mmCIF file of C-alpha atoms in Angstrom:
data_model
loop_
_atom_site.group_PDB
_atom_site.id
_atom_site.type_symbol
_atom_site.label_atom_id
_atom_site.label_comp_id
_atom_site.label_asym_id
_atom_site.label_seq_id
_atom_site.Cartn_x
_atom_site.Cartn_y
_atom_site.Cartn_z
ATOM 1 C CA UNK A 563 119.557 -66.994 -94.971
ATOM 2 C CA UNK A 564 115.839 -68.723 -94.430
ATOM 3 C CA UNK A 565 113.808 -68.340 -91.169
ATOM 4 C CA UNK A 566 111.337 -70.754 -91.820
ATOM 5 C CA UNK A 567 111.698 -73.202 -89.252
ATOM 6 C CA UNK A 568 112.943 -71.311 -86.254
ATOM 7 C CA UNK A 569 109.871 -70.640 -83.328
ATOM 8 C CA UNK A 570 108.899 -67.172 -84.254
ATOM 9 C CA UNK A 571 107.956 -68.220 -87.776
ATOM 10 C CA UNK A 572 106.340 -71.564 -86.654
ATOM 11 C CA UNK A 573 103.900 -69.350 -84.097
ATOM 12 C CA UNK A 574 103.327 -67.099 -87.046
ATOM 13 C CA UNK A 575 102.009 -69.533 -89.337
ATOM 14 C CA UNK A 576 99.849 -71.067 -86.846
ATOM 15 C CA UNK A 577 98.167 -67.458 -85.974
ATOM 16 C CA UNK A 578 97.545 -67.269 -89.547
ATOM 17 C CA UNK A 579 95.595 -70.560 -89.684
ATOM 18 C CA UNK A 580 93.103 -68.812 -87.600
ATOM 19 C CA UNK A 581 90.125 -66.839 -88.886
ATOM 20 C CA UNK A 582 91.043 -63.383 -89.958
ATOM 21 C CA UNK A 583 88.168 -61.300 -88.857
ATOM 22 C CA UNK A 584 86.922 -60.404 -84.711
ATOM 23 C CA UNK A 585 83.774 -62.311 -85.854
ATOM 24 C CA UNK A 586 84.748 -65.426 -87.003
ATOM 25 C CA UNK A 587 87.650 -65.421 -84.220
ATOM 26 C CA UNK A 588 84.261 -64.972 -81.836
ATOM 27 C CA UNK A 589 82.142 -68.004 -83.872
ATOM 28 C CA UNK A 590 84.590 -70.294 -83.989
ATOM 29 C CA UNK A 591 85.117 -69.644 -79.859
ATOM 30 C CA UNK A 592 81.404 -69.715 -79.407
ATOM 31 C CA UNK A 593 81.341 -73.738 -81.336
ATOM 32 C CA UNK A 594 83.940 -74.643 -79.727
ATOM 33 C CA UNK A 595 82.598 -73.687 -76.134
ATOM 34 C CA UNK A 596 79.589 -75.441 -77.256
ATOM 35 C CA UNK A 597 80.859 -78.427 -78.636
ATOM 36 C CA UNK A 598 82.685 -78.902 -75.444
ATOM 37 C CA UNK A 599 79.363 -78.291 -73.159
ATOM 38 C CA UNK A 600 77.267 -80.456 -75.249
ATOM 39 C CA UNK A 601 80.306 -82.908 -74.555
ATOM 40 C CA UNK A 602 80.222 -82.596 -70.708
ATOM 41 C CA UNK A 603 76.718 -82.483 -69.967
ATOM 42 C CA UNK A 604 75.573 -85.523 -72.219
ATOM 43 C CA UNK A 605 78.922 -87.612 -70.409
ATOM 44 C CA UNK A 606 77.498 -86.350 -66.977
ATOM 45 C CA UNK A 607 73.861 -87.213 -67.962
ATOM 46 C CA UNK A 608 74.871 -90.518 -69.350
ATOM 47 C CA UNK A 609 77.257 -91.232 -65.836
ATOM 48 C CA UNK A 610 73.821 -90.552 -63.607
ATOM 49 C CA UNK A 611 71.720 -93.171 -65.812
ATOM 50 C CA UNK A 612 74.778 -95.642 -65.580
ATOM 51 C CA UNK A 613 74.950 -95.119 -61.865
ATOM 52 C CA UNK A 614 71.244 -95.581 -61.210
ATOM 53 C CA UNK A 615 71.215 -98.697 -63.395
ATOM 54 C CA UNK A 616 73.232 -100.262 -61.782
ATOM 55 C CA UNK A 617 71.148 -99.406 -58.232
ATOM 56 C CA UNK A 618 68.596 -100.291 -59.914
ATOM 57 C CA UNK A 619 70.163 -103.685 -61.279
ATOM 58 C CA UNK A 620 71.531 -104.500 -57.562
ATOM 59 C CA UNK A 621 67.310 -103.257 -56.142
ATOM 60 C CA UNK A 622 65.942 -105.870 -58.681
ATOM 61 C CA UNK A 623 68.035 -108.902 -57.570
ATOM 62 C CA UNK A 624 67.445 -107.648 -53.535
ATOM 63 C CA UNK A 625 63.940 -108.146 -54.315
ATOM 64 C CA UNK A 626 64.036 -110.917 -56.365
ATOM 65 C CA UNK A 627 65.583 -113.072 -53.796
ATOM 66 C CA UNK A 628 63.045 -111.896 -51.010
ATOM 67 C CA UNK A 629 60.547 -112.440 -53.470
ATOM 68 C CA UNK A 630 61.637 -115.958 -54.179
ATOM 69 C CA UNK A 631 62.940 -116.843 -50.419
ATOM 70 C CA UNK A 632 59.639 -118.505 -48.911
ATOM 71 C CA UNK A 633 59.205 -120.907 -52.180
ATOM 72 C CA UNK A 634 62.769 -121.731 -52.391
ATOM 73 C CA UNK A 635 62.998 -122.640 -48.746
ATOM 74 C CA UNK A 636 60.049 -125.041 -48.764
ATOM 75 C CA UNK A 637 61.459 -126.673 -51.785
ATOM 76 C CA UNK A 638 64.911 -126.833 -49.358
ATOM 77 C CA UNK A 639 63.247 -128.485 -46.789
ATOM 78 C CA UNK A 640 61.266 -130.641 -48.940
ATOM 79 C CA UNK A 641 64.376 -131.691 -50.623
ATOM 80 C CA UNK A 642 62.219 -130.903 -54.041
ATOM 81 C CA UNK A 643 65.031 -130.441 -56.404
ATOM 82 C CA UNK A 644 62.259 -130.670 -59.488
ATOM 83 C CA UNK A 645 60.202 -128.418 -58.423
ATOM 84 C CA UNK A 646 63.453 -126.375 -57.476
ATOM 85 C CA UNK A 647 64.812 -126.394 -60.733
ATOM 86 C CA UNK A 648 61.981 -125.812 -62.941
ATOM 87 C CA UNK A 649 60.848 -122.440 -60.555
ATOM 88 C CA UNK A 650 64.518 -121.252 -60.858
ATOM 89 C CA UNK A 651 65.180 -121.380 -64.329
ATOM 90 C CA UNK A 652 62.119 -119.547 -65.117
ATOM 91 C CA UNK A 653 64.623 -116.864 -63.331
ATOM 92 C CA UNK A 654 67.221 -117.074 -64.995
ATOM 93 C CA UNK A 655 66.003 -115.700 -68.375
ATOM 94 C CA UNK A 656 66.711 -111.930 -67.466
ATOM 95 C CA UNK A 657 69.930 -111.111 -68.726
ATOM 96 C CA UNK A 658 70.916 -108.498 -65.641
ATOM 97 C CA UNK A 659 71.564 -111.982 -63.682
ATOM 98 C CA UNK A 660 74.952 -114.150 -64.354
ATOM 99 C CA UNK A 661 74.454 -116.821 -62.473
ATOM 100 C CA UNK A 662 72.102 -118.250 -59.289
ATOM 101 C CA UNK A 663 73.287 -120.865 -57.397
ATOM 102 C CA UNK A 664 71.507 -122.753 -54.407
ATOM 103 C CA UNK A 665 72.905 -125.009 -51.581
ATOM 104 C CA UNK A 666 71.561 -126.863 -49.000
ATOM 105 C CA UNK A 667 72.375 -127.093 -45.624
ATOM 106 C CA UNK A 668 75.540 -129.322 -46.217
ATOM 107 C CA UNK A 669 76.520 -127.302 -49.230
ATOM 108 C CA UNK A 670 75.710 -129.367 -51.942
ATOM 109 C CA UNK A 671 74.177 -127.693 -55.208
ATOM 110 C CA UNK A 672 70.829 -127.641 -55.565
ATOM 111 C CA UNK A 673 70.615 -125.652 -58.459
ATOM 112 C CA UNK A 674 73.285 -123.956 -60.712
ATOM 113 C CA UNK A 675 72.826 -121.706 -63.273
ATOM 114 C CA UNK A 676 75.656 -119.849 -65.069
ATOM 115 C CA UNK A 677 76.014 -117.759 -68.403
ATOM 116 C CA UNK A 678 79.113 -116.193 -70.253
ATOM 117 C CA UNK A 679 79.697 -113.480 -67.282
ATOM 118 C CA UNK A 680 80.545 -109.750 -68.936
ATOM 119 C CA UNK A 681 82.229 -108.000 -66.538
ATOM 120 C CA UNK A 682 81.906 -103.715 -66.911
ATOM 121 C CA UNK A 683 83.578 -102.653 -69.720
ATOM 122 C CA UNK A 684 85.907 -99.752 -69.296
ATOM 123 C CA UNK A 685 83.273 -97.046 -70.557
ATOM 124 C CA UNK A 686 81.114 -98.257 -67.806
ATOM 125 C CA UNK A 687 83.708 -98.654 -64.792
ATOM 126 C CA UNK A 688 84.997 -95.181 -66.285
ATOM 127 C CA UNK A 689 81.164 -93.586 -65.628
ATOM 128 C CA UNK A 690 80.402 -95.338 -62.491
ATOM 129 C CA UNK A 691 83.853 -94.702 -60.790
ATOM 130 C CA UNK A 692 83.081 -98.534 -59.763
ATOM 131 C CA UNK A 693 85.380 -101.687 -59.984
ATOM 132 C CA UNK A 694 84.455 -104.577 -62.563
ATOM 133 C CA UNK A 695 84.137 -107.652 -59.562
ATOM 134 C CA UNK A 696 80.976 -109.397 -60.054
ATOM 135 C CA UNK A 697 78.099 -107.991 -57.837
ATOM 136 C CA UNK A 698 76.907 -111.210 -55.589
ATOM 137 C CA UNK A 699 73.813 -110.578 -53.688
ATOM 138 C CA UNK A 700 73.537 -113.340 -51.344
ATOM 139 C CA UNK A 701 70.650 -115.112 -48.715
ATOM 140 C CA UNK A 702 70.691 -117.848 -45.929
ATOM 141 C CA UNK A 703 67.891 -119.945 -45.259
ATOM 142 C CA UNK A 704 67.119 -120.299 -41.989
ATOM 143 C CA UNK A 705 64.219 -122.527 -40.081
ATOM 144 C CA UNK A 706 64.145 -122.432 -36.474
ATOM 145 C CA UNK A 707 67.567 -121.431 -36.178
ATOM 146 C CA UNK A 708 68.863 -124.032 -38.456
ATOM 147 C CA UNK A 709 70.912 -123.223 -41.511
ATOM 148 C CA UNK A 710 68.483 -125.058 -44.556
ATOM 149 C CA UNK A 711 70.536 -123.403 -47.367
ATOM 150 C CA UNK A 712 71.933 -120.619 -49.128
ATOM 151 C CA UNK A 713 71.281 -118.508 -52.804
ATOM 152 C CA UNK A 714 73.818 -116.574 -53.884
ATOM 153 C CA UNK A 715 72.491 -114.207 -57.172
ATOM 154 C CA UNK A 716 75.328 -112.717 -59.307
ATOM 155 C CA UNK A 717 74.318 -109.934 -61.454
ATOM 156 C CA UNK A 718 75.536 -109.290 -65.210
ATOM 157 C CA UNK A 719 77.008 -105.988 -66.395
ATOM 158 C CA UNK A 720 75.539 -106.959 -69.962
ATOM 159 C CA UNK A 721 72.199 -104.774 -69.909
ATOM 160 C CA UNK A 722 74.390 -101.673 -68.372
ATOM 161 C CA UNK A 723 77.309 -101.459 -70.845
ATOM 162 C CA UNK A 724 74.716 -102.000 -73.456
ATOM 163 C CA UNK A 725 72.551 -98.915 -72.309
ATOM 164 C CA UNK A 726 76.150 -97.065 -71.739
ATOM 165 C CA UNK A 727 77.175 -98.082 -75.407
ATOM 166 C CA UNK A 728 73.928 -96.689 -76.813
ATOM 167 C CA UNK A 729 73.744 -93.410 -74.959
ATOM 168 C CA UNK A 730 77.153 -92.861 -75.870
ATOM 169 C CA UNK A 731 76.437 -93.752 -79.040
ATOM 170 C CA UNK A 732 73.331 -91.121 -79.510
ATOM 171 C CA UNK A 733 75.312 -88.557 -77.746
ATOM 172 C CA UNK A 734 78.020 -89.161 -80.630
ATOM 173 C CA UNK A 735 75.156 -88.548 -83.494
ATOM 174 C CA UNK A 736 73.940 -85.475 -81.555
ATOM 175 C CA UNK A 737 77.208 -83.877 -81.000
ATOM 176 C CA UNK A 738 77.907 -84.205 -84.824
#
């Protein structure tokens, strides 16, 4: 008559898997509280940088368009589409920006610009508590109470989940 695989036994033979002595009972306690504090505060470090990225991301294209607004107007009521399009794609380089798009008055493209949009991966959406929809900042143009146009700016999650990857990355190196 064997014992071996009834509950008492199984608890014993885990207990005995642990350290024998008070002192390495106490180490291995002591890493494993700070394994799992090293854990929290770099994820809570890393969620405050993701969170003011993306403020920052969505203060950049705010001031970008009211930056841009006069010029792009005159070129909307000048009907310069040259001019228009040679001024806007020297925008369009930064990567935190999917896709500009301006209209005139009657709604007809002026300019379009679009790249491959990456929408927030999950590590990102998981940090910012925020949903993956595409952030659209947008602007009317208006002369003398008269609609001359509108820009809508749609910013990229590619620069945050990159800086998300590599802090999560270097607190992964740290931590081991």
């Amino acid at each position: 008559f064997y014992l071996d695989n009834t509950p008492i036994v199984r608890r014993m033979n885990w207990s005995q898997r642990l350290p024998n002595t008070l002192f390495m009972r106490m180490a291995l306690a002591f890493t494993v509280l700070f394994t799992t504090t090293t854990v929290v505060i770099t994820w809570a470090i890393t969620a405050e940088i993701a969170r003011s990225q993306l403020e920052v991301h969505k203060r950049i294209g705010e001031n970008l368009i009211q930056l841009t607004r006069p010029a792009v107007q005159r070129m909307l009521a000048e009907h310069n589409t040259a001019e228009l399009n040679t001024y806007m794609s020297s925008l369009s380089g930064d990567p935190a920006i999917a896709a500009i798009e301006v209209t005139d008055d009657h709604g007809i493209n002026m300019y379009k610009f679009r790249r491959d949009f990456e929408m927030a991966n999950w590590l990102t959406r998981l940090m910012t508590t925020g949903t993956d929809k595409p952030r659209i900042i947008s602007t009317n143009f208006d002369i003398a109470g008269k609609n001359r146009g509108q820009m809508l700016l749609t910013l990229s999650y590619t620069p945050l989940n990159a800086k998300v990857r590599s802090e999560e990355h270097t607190s992964e190196l740290q931590s081991h």
